[in-house]
PDB file of C-alpha atoms in Angstrom:
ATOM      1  CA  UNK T   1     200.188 250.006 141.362  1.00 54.00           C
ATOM      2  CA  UNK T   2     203.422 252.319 142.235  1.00 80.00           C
ATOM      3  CA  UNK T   3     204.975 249.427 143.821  1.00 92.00           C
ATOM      4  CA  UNK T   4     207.559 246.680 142.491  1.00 96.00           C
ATOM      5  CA  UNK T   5     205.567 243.783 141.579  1.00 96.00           C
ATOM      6  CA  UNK T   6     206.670 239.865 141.348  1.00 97.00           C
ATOM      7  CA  UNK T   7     204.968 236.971 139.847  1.00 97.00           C
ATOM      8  CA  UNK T   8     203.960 234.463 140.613  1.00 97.00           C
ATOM      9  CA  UNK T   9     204.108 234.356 144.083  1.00 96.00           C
ATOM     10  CA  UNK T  10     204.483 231.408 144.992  1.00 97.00           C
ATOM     11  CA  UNK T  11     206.292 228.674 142.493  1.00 97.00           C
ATOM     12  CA  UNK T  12     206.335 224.956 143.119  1.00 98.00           C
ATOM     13  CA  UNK T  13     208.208 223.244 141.202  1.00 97.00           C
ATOM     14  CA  UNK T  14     209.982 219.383 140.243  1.00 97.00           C
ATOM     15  CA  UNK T  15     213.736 218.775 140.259  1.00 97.00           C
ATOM     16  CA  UNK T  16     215.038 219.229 136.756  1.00 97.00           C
ATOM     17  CA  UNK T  17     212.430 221.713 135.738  1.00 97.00           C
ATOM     18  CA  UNK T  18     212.727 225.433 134.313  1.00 98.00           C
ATOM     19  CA  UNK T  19     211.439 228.394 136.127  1.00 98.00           C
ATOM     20  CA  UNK T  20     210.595 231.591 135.359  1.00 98.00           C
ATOM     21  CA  UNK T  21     210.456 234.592 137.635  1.00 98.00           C
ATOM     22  CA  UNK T  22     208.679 237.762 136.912  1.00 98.00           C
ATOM     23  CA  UNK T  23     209.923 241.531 137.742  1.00 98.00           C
ATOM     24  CA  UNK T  24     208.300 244.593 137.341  1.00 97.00           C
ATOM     25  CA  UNK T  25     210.005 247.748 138.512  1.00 96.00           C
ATOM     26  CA  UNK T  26     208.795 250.930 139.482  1.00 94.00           C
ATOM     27  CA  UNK T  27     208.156 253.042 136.334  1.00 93.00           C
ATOM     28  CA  UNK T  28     211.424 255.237 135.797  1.00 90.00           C
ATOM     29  CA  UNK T  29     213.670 253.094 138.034  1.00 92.00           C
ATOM     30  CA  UNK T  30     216.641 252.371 135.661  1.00 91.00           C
ATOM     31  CA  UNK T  31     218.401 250.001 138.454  1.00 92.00           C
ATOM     32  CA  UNK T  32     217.349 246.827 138.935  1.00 95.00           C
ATOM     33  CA  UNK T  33     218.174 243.929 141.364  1.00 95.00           C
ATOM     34  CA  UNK T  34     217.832 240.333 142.159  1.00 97.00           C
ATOM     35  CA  UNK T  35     218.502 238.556 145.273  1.00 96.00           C
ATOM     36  CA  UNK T  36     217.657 235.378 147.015  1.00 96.00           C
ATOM     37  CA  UNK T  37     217.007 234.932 150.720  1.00 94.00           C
ATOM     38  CA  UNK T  38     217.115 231.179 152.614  1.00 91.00           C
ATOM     39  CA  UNK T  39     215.362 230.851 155.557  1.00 84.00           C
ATOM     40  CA  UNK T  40     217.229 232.288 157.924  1.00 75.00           C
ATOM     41  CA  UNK T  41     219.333 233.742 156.344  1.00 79.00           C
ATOM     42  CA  UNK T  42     219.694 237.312 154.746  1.00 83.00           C
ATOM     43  CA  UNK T  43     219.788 238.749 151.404  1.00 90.00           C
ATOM     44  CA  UNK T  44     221.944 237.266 148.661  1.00 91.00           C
ATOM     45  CA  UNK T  45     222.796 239.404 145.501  1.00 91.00           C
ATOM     46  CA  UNK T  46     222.546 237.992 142.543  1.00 95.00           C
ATOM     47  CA  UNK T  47     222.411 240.501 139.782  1.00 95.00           C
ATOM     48  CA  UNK T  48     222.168 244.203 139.314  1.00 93.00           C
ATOM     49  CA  UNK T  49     220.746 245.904 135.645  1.00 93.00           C
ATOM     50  CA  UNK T  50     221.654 249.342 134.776  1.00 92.00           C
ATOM     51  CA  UNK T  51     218.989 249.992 132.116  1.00 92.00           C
ATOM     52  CA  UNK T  52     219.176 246.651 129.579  1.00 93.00           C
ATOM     53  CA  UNK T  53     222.301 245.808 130.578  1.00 93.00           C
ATOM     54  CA  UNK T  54     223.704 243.708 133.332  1.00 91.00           C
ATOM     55  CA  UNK T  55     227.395 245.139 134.441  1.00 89.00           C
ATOM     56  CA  UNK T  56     227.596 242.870 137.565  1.00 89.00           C
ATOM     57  CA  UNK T  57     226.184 239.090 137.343  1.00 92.00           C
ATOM     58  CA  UNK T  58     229.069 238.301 140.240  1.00 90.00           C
ATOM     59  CA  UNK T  59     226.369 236.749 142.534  1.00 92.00           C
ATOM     60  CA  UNK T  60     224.236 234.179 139.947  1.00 95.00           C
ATOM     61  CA  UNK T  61     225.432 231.152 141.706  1.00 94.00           C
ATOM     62  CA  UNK T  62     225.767 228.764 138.480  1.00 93.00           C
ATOM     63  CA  UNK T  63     225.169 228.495 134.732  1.00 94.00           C
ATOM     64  CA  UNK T  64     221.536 227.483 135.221  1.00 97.00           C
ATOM     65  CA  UNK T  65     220.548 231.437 136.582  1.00 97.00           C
ATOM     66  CA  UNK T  66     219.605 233.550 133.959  1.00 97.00           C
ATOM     67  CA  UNK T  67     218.740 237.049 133.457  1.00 97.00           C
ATOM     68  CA  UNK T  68     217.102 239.141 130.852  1.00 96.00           C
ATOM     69  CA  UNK T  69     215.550 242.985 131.211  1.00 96.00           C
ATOM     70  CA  UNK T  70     213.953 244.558 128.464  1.00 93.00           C
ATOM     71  CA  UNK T  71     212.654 248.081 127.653  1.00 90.00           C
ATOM     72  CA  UNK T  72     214.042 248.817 130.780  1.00 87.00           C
ATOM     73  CA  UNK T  73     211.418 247.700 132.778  1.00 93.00           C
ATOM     74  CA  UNK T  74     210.304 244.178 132.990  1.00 96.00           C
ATOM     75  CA  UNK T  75     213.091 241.603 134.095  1.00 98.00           C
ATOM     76  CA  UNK T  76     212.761 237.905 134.221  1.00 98.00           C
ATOM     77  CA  UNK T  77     214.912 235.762 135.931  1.00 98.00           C
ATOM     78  CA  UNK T  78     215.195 232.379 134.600  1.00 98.00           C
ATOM     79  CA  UNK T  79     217.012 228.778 136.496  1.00 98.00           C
ATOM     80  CA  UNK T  80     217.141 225.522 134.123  1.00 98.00           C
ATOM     81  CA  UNK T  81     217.089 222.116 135.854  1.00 97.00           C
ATOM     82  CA  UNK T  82     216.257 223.588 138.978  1.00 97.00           C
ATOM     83  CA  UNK T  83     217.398 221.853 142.053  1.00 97.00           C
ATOM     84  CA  UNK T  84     216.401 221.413 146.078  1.00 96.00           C
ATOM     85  CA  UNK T  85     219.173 223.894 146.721  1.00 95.00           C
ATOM     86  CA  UNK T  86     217.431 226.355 144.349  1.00 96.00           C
ATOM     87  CA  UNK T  87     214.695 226.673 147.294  1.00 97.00           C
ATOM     88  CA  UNK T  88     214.398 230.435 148.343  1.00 97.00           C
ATOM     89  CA  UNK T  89     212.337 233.241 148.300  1.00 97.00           C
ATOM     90  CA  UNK T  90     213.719 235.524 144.998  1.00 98.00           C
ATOM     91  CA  UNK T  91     213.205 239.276 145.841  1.00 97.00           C
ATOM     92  CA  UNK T  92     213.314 241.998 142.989  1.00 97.00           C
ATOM     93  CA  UNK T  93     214.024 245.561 144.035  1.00 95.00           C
ATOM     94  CA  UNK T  94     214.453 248.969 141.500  1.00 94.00           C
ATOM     95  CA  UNK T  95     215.935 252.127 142.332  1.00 90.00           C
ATOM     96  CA  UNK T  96     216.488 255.502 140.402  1.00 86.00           C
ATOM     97  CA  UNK T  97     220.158 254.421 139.847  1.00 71.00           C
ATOM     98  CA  UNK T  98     221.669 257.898 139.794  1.00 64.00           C
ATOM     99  CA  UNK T  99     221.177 258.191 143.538  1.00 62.00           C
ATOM    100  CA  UNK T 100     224.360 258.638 145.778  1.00 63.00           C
ATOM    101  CA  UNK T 101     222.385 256.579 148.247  1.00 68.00           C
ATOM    102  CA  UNK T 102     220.874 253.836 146.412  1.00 74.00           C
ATOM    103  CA  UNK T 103     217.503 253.233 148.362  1.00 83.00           C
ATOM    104  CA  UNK T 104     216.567 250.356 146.951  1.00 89.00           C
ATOM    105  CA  UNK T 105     212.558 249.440 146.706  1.00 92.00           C
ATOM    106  CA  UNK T 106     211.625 245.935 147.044  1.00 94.00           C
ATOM    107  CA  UNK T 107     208.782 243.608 146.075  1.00 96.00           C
ATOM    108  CA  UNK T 108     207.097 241.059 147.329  1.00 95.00           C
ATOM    109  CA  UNK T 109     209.034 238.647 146.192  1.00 96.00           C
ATOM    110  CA  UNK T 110     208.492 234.670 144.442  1.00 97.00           C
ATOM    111  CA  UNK T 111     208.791 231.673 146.992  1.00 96.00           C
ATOM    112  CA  UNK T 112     210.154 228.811 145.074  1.00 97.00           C
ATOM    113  CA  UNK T 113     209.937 225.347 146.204  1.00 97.00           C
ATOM    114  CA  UNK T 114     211.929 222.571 144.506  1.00 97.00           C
ATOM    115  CA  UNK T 115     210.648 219.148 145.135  1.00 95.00           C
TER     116      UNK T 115
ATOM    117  CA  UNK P   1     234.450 240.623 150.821  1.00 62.00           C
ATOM    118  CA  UNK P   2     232.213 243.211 153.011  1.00 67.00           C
ATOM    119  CA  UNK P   3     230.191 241.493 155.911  1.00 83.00           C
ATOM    120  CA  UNK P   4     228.013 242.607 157.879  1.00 90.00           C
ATOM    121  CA  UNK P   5     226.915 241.426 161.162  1.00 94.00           C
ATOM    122  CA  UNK P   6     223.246 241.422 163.087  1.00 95.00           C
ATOM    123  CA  UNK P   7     223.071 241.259 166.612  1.00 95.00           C
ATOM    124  CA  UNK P   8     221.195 239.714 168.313  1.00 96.00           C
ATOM    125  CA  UNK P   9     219.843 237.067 165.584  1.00 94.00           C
ATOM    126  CA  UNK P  10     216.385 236.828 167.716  1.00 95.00           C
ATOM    127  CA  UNK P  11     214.941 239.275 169.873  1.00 97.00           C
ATOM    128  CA  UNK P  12     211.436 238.362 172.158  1.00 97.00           C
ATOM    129  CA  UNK P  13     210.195 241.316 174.344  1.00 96.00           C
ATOM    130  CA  UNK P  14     207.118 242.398 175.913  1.00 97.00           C
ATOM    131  CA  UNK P  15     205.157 245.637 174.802  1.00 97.00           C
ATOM    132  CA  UNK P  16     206.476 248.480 176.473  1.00 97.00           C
ATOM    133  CA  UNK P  17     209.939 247.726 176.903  1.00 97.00           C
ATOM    134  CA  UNK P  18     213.409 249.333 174.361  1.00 97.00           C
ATOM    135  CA  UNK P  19     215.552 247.258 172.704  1.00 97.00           C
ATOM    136  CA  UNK P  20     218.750 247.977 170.426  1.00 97.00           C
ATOM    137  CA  UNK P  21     220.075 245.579 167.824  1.00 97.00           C
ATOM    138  CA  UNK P  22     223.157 245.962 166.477  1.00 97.00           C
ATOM    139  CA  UNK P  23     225.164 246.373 162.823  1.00 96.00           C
ATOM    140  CA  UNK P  24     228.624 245.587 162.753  1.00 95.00           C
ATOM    141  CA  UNK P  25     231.426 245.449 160.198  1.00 92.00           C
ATOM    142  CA  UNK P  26     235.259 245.721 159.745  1.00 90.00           C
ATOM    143  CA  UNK P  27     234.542 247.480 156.551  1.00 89.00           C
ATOM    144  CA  UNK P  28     233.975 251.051 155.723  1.00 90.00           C
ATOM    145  CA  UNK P  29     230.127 251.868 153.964  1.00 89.00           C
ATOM    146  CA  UNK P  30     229.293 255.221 152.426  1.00 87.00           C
ATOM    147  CA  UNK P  31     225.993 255.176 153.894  1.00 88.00           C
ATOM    148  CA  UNK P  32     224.365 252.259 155.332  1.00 91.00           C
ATOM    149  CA  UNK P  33     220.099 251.234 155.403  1.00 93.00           C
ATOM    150  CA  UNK P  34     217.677 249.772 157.753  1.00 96.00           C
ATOM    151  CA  UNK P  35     214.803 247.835 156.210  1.00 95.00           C
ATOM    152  CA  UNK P  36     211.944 245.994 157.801  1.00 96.00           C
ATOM    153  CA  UNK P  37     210.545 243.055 156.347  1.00 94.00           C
ATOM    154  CA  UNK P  38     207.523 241.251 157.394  1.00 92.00           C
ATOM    155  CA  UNK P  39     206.573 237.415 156.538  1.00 87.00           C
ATOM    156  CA  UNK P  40     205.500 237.336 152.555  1.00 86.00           C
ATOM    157  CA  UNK P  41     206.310 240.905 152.258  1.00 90.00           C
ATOM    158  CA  UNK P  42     209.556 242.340 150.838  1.00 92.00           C
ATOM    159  CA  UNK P  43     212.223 244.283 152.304  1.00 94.00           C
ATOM    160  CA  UNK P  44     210.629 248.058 153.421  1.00 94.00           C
ATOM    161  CA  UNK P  45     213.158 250.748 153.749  1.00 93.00           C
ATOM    162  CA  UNK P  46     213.082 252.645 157.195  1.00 95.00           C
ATOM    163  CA  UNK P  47     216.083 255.115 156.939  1.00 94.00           C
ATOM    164  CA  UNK P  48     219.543 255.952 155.607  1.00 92.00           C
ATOM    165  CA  UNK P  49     222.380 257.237 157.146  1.00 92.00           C
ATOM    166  CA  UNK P  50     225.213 258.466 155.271  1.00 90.00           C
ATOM    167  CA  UNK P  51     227.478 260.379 157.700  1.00 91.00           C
ATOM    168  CA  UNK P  52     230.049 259.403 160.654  1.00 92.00           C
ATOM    169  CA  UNK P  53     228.166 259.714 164.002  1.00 94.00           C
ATOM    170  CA  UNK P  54     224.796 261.045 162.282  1.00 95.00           C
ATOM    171  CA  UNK P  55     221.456 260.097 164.269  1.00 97.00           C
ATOM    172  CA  UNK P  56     218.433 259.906 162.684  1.00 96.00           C
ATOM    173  CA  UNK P  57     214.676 259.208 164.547  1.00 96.00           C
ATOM    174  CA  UNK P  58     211.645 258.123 162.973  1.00 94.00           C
ATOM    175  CA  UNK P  59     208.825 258.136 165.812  1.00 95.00           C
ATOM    176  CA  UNK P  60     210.119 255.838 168.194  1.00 97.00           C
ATOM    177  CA  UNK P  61     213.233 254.345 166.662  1.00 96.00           C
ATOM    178  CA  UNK P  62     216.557 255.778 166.693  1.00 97.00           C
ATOM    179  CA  UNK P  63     219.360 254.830 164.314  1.00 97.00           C
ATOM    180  CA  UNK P  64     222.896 256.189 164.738  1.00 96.00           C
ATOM    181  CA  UNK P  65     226.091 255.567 162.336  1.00 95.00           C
ATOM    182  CA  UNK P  66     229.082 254.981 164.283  1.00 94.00           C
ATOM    183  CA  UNK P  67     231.683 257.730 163.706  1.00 93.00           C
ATOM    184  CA  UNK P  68     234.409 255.294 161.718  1.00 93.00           C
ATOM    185  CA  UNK P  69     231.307 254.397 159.162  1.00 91.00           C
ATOM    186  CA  UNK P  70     231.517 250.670 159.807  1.00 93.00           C
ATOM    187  CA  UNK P  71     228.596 249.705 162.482  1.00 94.00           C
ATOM    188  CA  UNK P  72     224.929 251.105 163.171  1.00 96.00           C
ATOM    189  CA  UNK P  73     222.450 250.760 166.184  1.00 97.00           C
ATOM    190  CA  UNK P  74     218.816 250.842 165.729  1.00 97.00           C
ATOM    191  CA  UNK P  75     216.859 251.712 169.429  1.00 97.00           C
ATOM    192  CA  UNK P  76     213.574 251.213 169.721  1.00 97.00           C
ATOM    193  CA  UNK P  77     211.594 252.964 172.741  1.00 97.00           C
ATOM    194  CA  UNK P  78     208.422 251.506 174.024  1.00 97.00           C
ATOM    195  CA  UNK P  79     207.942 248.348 171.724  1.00 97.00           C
ATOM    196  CA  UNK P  80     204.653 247.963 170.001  1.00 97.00           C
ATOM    197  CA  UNK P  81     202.888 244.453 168.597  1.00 96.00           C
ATOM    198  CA  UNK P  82     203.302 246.367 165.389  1.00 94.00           C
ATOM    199  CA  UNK P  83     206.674 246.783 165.652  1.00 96.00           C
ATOM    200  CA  UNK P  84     207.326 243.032 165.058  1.00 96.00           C
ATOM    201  CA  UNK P  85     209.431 241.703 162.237  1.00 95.00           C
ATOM    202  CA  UNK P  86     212.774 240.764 160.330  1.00 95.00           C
ATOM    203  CA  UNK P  87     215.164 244.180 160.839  1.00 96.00           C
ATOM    204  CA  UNK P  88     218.208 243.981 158.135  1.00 95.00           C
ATOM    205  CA  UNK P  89     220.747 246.516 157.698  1.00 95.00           C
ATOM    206  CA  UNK P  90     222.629 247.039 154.375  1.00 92.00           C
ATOM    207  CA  UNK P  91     225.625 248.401 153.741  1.00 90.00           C
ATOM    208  CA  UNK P  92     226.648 250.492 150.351  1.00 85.00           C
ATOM    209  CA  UNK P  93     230.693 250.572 149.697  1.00 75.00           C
ATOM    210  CA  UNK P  94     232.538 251.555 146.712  1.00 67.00           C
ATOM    211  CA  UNK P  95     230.096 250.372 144.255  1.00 67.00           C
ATOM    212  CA  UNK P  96     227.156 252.392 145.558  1.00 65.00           C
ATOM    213  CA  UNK P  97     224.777 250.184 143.528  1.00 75.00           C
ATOM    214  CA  UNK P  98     225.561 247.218 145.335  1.00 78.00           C
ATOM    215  CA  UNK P  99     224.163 247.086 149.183  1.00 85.00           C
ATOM    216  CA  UNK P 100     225.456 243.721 151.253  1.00 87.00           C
ATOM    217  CA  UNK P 101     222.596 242.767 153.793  1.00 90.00           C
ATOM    218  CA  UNK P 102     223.340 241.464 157.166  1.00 92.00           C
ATOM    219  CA  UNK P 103     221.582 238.287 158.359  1.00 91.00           C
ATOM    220  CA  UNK P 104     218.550 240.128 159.826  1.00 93.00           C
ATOM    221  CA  UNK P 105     217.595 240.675 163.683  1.00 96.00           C
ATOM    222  CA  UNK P 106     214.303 238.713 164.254  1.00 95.00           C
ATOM    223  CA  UNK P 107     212.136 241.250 166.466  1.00 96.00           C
ATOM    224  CA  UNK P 108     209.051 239.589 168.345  1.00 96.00           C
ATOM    225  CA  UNK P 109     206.663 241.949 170.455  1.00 97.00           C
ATOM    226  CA  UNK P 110     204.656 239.783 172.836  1.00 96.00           C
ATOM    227  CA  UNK P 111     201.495 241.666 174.012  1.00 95.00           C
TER     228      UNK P 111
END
């Protein structure tokens, strides 16, 4: 498809476990994002790629968030010894990244659920 | 720290009738977006505006850009079913590539 894609879906998960989170950009986007969104609540930022690399990680909220992109496409983002707190839905989004305006495209996103 | 600020947080109407929700900030954006989202759906990008004052319409909603750069309305005329959703703005400042989402305006159209 043309879209941004996310797997899994859905993610349920024990306390303590790892998790991985699947991203697939739009082909020739060479931004990518992740954020997480509570209930209720809007969208965090957690990391921004430029290509392979990752010049702003400001918003990964501890040591356990990870984040990898490769052949600047896929991305995975990765949280060890996950925790209640780690409950969210994670959202991916790509953009061109030479944009003045940044429109950011956004996929469906994976609901995790820490029990 | 750039915040932004959604007004109101929920919003029930009937078909038929406008609404506005509001964007607010005491920061400056170089352009700022409206997304819709839907439940198990990500964000969907509706429309960017970029200058002081600027008014854009797409069908029946409206979004302006206050003249300062720091707050944006979205109207809608004659609420449809369809029309029903999450509504988050997002603003871009100095680092274009980073956008800061407000908390979302919960829109419910009651037939």
């Amino acid at each position: 498809g043309a879209g941004v894609s996310q797997s899994p879906s859905n993610k349920v998960t024990e306390k303590g476990k790892d998790v991985e989170l699947r991203c697939d950009p739009i082909s020739g986007h060479t931004a990518l994002y992740w954020y997480r969104q509570r209930l209720g609540q809007g969208l965090e930022f957690l990391i921004y790629f430029q290509g392979n690399s990752a010049p702003d990680k400001s918003g990964l909220p501890s040591d356990r968030f990870s984040a990898e992109r490769t052949g600047e496409s896929v991305s995975t983002l990765t949280i060890q010894r996950t925790q209640q707190e780690d409950s969210a839905v994670y959202l991916c989004a790509s953009s061109l990244g030479n944009g003045i305006y940044n429109e950011q495209f956004f996929g469906p996103g994976t609901r995790l659920t820490v029990l | 720290t750039q915040l932004l600020e959604q007004s109101p947080q929920f919003l029930s109407i009937q078909e038929g009738e406008n609404l506005t929700v509001y964007c607010n900030s005491s920061s400056v954006f170089s352009s700022l977006q409206w997304y819709r989202q839907e439940p198990g759906e990500g964000p969907v990008l509706l429309v960017t505006v970029v200058t002081g004052g600027e008014v854009k319409k797409l069908k029946r909603l409206t979004f302006q850009f206050g003249d300062a750069r720091k707050d944006s309305s979205l109207h809608i005329t004659a609420a449809q079913t369809g029309d029903t959703g999450l509504y988050l703005c997002a603003g871009a400042g100095g680092s274009n590539y980073k956008l800061t989402f407000g908390k979302g305006t919960l829109l419910t159209v009651n037939p």
